[in-house]
Amino acid sequence: MLLEMRGITKTYDGGVQANRDVSFSVRAGEIHALVGENGAGKSTLMKILFGLEPMDAGEIIYKGQKVRIQSPEQALEMGIGMVHQHFMLIPSLTVAENIVLGHEPRLGGGRFDFARAVRITRELSEQYGLSVNPQARIEEISVGARQRVEILKALYRGAELLILDEPTAVLTPKETNDLFVSLKQLIDRGHTIIFITHKLQEVIAISDRVTVMRQGRTVGTMNTADTTKEAISRLMVGRDVLLRVAKPPAKPGKPVLVTNDLRAKSDKGNEILKGISLTVHAGEIVGIAGVEGNGQSEFVEILTGLRRATGGQVKIGGQDVTNWPPKDIRRLGVGHVPEDRHVHGSAGLASIAENLILDRYDQPPFAGQGLARFIIRPKAIRSFARELIDRFDIRAENELVPAGALSGGNLQKVIIAREFVKQPQLLIAAQPTRGVDIGAIEFIHQEIVRQRDNGAAVLLISADLQEVLALSDRLVVFYEGEIVAEFTDTAHLTEEEVGYYMLGAWRDRTQKGESK
Amino acid sequence: MNGDRLRRFAAEALGIVVAFALAIAVGMVLVLLLSAEPGHALYALLIQPLTSAFYFGNVLERAIPLIFAGLSVAVSFQARQFNIGAEGAIYIGALFGTLIALYATFLPGPVHQLAVFIAAIIGGALVGWLPGWLKARFGANEVVSTLMLNTIAIKFTSYLLSDPIRDKSSGYTQTVTLPDQVLLARILPPSRLHTGLFIALLAVVVTYGFLYRTTIGYEIRMVGINPRFAAYGGIDHRRAIVLAFVVSGILAGLGGIVEVVGIHQKLIENFSPGYGFDGLLVAIIARLHPLAVPFAAFFYAYLRAGAAIMERESDIPQEMVSVIQVILILFITAEALMSFFRKRMNRRTEHAR
Amino acid sequence: MLADILAVFNLGLIFMALRVTTPILFAALGGVISEQAGVVNVALEGLMLFSALIGLFVGVTFQSPWLGLLGAIVASLLLSLVFAFVTQTLKADEVVVGIAINVFAVGFTVFLMQEFGGDKGSYNPAHPVALPNVPIPWLNGVPGLGMIVNGPNGQGLNVMTYLSLLSVPLLTFFLYRTVFGLRLRSVGESPLAAASVGIRVIRMKYYAILLTGIFTGMAGAFMSMAYVNMFLRNMTAGRGFIALAAVLLGARKPWGTFLAALLFGFAEAISNMAQSLRLPSQLVTMFPYAVTIITLTWFSVRDYRRRQRREAAL
């Protein structure tokens, strides 16, 4: 064994237990896939290994010796390198400069030996078959090339064990193939690779062994050759307790949200939505299942006016609202619970009351009418806020407390209150219960069902498979920017079955209402 | 005020009070070290401004431009825009107002005076609008554009004063004394304290109302606190940014003309000794809250007035207070220090519970 | 009129311009270092002013302009250290602290003048010291160059002027050819990425701020021991802000900043001769500021268009 991690336990300050007694071992010279749902604890485990997070208990044995890794520099010294999902590169510097940064070759007098940096880069690049142009600036090269730079950077620092955190998430299929070829070459040269991924066909294609994590634990390690995508998928999504939400059958009405062949590019410029056509009717909850990063966030951003579509059409209540500004879309009666309550959902330094009036501060009764329409009425705002605090059970001393002082669950309730109280015709809820305590989860679920029963069309996006399964009347699965499956009968649907599509084990077999 | 708010207010206040105390303590040490008669100097600095109406009038008259400039900075900083163009707006406001005062003499008295202020508002608004629009539309760095505009405004004013609107009978680069009907009345002679004080206090209330009681103020504050939250809620952040700059310019422009028609009664070259920058420090001491600005301005003016007395009455020059001021600012802006007080306060109240 | 204007544009003007460019160029090169390390340093003005007075004090006390220069640099370093500590260690806002330091410098220098010189308007020492002018007589033989370097009276450019000109290639070399420069730039552009390869970001920013201090110290020394041989209240008169403008006009690069500083220097030189031109000097000196705003806008519009195009292309 090159690496053994035993009994690793880690609890974050907020009380989230990310790793519970995890054991994980890697053989020299293998590609070891580490898989698991979002929040299963893979990243935490790797952060501990790379010295980015301290562990509460457990031990790490590397090359037969018990080690303590307290910083990335220490990890690198031992020969452990990591390529992060978000590249750590300096855009205006050249490839060669980025690779040697921090350990630069020198001429006398503190001079930087650029020629040698280029030579080093070229040699490394040829040695490992990772082709890059040493003199190109990072800002000029493709995402795939940037990733090769990151790998070369780790190799230059002497990494023997290489951790790749979801390396294919940002790559095109062609780039993914190239990467795999290079990884094989790395193995031939005596390196070892830990490969974090969500995509099961990649596990099958590239790895020698695979370890599955679920809810902070390792639930199995096997030889890839002896297993199947289905078996891995079952291990990943199987759950002890099933979440149940009591809800009467849906009575779908007329279509409220219709998207037609919707297309978009991500911030990095790759095609993130490849033609999404989806309809949500009044009185039904449509769930979107999928591993994060498969286009759900961008889909929601387009629906709510925060991102431009590059093609296709969005209709809400019969109106073509493609690329409308957020204000106009909201005015049509669209409620939106954003996926990150701190980034978009709230203004931490503003009071609860001010957070609650975000999209109605300029309308009666909060603002006057006619000439007084620019005047805000604090009394109306405060009584409105008190009412919502009461009705949505927000635990705060009063309505003037800054939103940033609230706990995660209470802050989420503020957002839910704001978006739900206006009785939207379309409600878009992204990760509505992420990082929220059990009590609040139940409450939020009930409120979502109540909105549906009041006739709202509800679009629910969640990385938590249990949640989408429990709440949705209809379910679609996003995979790499496409809808790869649609289920109209969710009552008897199992996590395993959805899991196969989410993880890419099965695809393009869109079945309508024919689940078991 | 409820417990939670009180606690937060107390933590904030404690931090500021400690900063004040430290700053003044350093000032006292300086005086003790340098003065042959330290007791006398300190008395002049800290107590004497209170001992006569004249001295107290001096404090208040110095506070007036600082209130305007402080409000000006507070508005744009609340939108998280580093607009340091108050100095330029002070000059252009003063210049526009002066031009009307000099050349629109055909207007009846009160109308003339009103026209002077409106001209200053327009001037300030223009100077505020340009960098605001450049920032909102193209993302042009506002620190640089406002710094440049400051110098342009000052030089342009100097140019007009050097010849076109200069009082040729005077040896100074200044205009003639402006007509009586546009001047503000002196209210505490022999000090120069004038009715501009009430305009300044009115501006405080109006600015507070603007930021906390209007839809635009709400938009400005939300854009400042979390621009992505504002965008998500459908707030037009460009409009909010431009308006914050414009209002900021208006306040500074008013401050400029009030100083001209209140104190100097004519436009003088370089009449502002950096009120725009002082205003920035005042706004920071006030933690960007309009209602706290007059207090911060008063404190600042008090120090300056006390220092002026100290200089006359003792052997310590008044500029010594710049040491106190800078220490105060450094303490107050040092986020690490302030959050230290916030944490201490929280811990203590937790123990108490 | 036209003839008058043209008459100004002679080689003597270049000599004059180089002279008045010197403090701007020093401060601006200092600003380049801070900017490259991602520090917004609006304290240039105050650093320069403070070091001008302290430098002169030290120089006069020891009757040595060189010790004066050293004193100016040390003074500037001390104040820079305060700036670095408050902004980097205590995490205060850079713009606010920079402005505070400027306000402080104006007041504190007057305070010191009064305390130690007895006058608030100027400090005019009985035995002033001056950093020497260095004429290069043999250049008089070269047409044009002799006039540019030695001036109309043959007194020569100041030693600091040569040093400021020399600093441009030196700084270029330092930023783009040394390991330290590489790290400095990486910290400024992407502190996270720099930290991820083990570069100490805060420490690098301290270094950058202190290096800036060395340059503003030289700028200050030039003001009080070369430009004139005394100290005047607020004698930097906005040169620190001009320097900042030059940095941005020069796209944060040494050579670009040099050209921008030269533009400001020429404007000042022309305005100094403006009386003979019957041109309002204020309008002439306003010109580079307007150019800066226009250029800044143009840069921003260009970037904006580029973003738009990229979006459209997606």
XYZ file of C-alpha atoms in Angstrom, chain C residues 20 24 56 88 131 136 143 151 169 172 179 202-203 225 251 270:
16
model
C 9.836 68.603 -13.217
C 6.400 62.462 -10.488
C 15.660 68.177 4.560
C -2.460 44.337 5.423
C 21.616 67.226 -4.178
C 28.145 66.471 -18.765
C 23.815 68.912 -31.187
C 20.253 73.006 -19.966
C 14.875 50.055 -16.916
C 11.463 46.794 -15.586
C 12.035 35.740 -9.220
C 0.772 39.370 2.931
C 4.529 39.407 3.202
C 16.818 69.278 -1.815
C -1.103 50.598 -17.781
C 4.834 74.434 -20.498
